[in-house]
Coordinates of C-alpha atoms in Angstrom, one line a residue:
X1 CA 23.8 -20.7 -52.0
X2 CA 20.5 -20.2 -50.1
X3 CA 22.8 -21.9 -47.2
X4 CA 24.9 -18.9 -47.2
X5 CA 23.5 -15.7 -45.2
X6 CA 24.2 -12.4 -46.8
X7 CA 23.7 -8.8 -45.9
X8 CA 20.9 -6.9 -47.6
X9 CA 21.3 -3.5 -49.2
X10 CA 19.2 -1.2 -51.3
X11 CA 21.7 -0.1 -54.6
X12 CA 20.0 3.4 -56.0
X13 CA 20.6 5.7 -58.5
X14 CA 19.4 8.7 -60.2
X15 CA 18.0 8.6 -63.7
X16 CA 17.5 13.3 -64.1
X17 CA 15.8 13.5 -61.3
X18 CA 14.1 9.9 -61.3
X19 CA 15.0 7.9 -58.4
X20 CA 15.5 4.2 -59.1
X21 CA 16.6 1.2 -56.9
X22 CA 16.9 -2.6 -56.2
X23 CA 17.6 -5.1 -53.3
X24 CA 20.9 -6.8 -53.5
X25 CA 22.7 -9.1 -51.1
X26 CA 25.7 -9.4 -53.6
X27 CA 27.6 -6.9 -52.2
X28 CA 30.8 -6.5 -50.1
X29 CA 33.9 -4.4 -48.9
X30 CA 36.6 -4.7 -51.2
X31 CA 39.3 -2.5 -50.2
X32 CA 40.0 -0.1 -47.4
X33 CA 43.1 1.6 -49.5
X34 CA 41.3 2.8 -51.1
X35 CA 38.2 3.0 -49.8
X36 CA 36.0 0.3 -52.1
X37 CA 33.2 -2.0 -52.3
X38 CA 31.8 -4.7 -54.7
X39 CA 28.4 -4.9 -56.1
X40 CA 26.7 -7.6 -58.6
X41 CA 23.5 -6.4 -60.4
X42 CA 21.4 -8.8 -62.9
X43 CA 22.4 -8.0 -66.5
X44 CA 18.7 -7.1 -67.2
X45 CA 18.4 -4.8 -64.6
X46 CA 17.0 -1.0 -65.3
X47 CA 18.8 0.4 -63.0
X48 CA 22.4 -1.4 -64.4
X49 CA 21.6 0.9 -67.4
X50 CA 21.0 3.6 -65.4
X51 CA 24.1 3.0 -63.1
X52 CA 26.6 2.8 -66.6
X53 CA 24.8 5.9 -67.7
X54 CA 25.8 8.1 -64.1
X55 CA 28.7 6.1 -62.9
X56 CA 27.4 6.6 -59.8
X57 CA 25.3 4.8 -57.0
X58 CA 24.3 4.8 -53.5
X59 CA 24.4 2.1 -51.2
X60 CA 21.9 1.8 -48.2
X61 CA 22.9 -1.2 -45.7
X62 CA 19.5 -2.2 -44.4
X63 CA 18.5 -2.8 -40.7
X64 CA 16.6 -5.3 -39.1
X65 CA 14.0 -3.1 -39.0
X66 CA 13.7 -2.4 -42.7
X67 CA 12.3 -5.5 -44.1
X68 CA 9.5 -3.6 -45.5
X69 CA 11.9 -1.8 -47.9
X70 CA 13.6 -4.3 -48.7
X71 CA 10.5 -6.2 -50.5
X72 CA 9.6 -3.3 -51.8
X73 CA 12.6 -2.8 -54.1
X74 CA 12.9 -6.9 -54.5
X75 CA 10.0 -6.9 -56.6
X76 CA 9.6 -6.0 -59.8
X77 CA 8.3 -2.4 -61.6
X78 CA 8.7 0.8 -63.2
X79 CA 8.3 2.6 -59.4
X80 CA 9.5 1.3 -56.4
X81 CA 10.1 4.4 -54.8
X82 CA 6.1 5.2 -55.3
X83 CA 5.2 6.2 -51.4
X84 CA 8.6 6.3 -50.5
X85 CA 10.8 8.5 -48.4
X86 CA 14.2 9.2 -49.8
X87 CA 16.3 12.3 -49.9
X88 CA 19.1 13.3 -52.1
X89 CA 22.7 12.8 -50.6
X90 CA 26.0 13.2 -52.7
X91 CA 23.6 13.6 -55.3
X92 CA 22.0 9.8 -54.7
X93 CA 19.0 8.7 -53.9
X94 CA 19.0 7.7 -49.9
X95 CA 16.7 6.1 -47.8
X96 CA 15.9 6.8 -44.2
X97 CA 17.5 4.9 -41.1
X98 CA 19.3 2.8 -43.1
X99 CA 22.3 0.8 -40.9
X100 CA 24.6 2.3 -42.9
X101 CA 24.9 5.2 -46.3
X102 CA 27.8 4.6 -49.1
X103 CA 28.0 6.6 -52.1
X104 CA 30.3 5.0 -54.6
X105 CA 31.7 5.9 -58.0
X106 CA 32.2 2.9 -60.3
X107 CA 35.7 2.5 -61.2
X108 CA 35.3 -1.4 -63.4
X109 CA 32.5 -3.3 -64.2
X110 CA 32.8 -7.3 -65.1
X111 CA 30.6 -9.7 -66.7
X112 CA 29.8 -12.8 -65.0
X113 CA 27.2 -14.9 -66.0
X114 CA 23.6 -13.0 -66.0
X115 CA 24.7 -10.5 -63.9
X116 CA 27.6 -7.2 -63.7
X117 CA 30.1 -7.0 -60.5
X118 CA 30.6 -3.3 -60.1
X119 CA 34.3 -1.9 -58.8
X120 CA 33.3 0.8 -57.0
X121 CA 35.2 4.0 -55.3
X122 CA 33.6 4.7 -51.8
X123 CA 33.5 8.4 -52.0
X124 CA 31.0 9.1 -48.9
X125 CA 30.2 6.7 -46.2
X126 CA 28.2 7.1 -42.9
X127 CA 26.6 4.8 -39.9
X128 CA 23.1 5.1 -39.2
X129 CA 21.9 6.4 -35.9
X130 CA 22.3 4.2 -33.3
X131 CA 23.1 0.4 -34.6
X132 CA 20.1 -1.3 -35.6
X133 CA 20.9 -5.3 -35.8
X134 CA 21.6 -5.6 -39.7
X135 CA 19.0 -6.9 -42.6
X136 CA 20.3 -10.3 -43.9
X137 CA 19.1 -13.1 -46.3
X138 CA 19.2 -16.9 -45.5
X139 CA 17.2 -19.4 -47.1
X140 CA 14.5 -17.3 -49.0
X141 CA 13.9 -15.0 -46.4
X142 CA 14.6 -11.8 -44.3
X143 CA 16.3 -11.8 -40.8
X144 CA 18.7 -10.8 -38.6
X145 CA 21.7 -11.5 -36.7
X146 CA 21.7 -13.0 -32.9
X147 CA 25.1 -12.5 -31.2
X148 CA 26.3 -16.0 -29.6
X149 CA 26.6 -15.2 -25.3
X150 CA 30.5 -15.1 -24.6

């Protein structure tokens, strides 16, 4: 699968009032009637536990310009968010000048192999400002998109 590009998100949640996140590129638009998407989350994840215990989590669509942040909450650790700016929105933890915001409300949840696909209600979305080229993974590592010339 490292063949295959994906986009690259940052799924958060709040745990009280402790912020907790990971970065995904198992994620995707499910439905526009409704509104859903689709996100996968290792079985052993922290903040899987956290996510069954809210029902809730935020979905920040990295940009190009965010690679930072996304190795940040790739690695491992009780406190990724440790130096970093966030802000409550719909009552989820969101980062900065992301590409794009989604808060979602988890509607089913499936097993598959070591990891958990959450069915997820989109219940807020927004676009960043502007449109910064988007975050994706190909082969191990971070990039971005290059639009063919017509």
């Amino acid at each position: 699968m490292a063949a295959v590009a994906s986009p690259v998100a940052v799924v958060t949640a709040l745990d009280g009032s402790r912020p907790h996140g990971t970065t995904v590129s198992a994620f995707t638009s499910l439905s526009l009637t409704p509104p859903m998407v689709l996100v996968s989350l290792d079985e052993r994840s922290q903040l899987l536990a956290v996510i069954r215990g809210s029902g809730r989590f935020g979905l920040n669509v990295l940009g190009a310009h965010q690679v930072g942040l996304a190795s940040v909450f790739a690695r491992s650790g009780p406190d990724k968010f440790e130096g970093i700016d966030w802000s409550p929105s719909e009552e989820l933890p969101r980062l900065p000048d992301a590409a794009a915001w989604i808060a979602a409300e988890v509607a089913d949840s499936a097993d598959a192999g070591d990891h958990t696909i959450l069915l997820a209600h989109v219940m807020a979305a927004e676009p960043g400002e502007g449109y910064p080229g988007p975050l994706t993974y190909h082969r191990r590592s971070f990039g971005t998109h290059t639009p063919l010339a017509r």
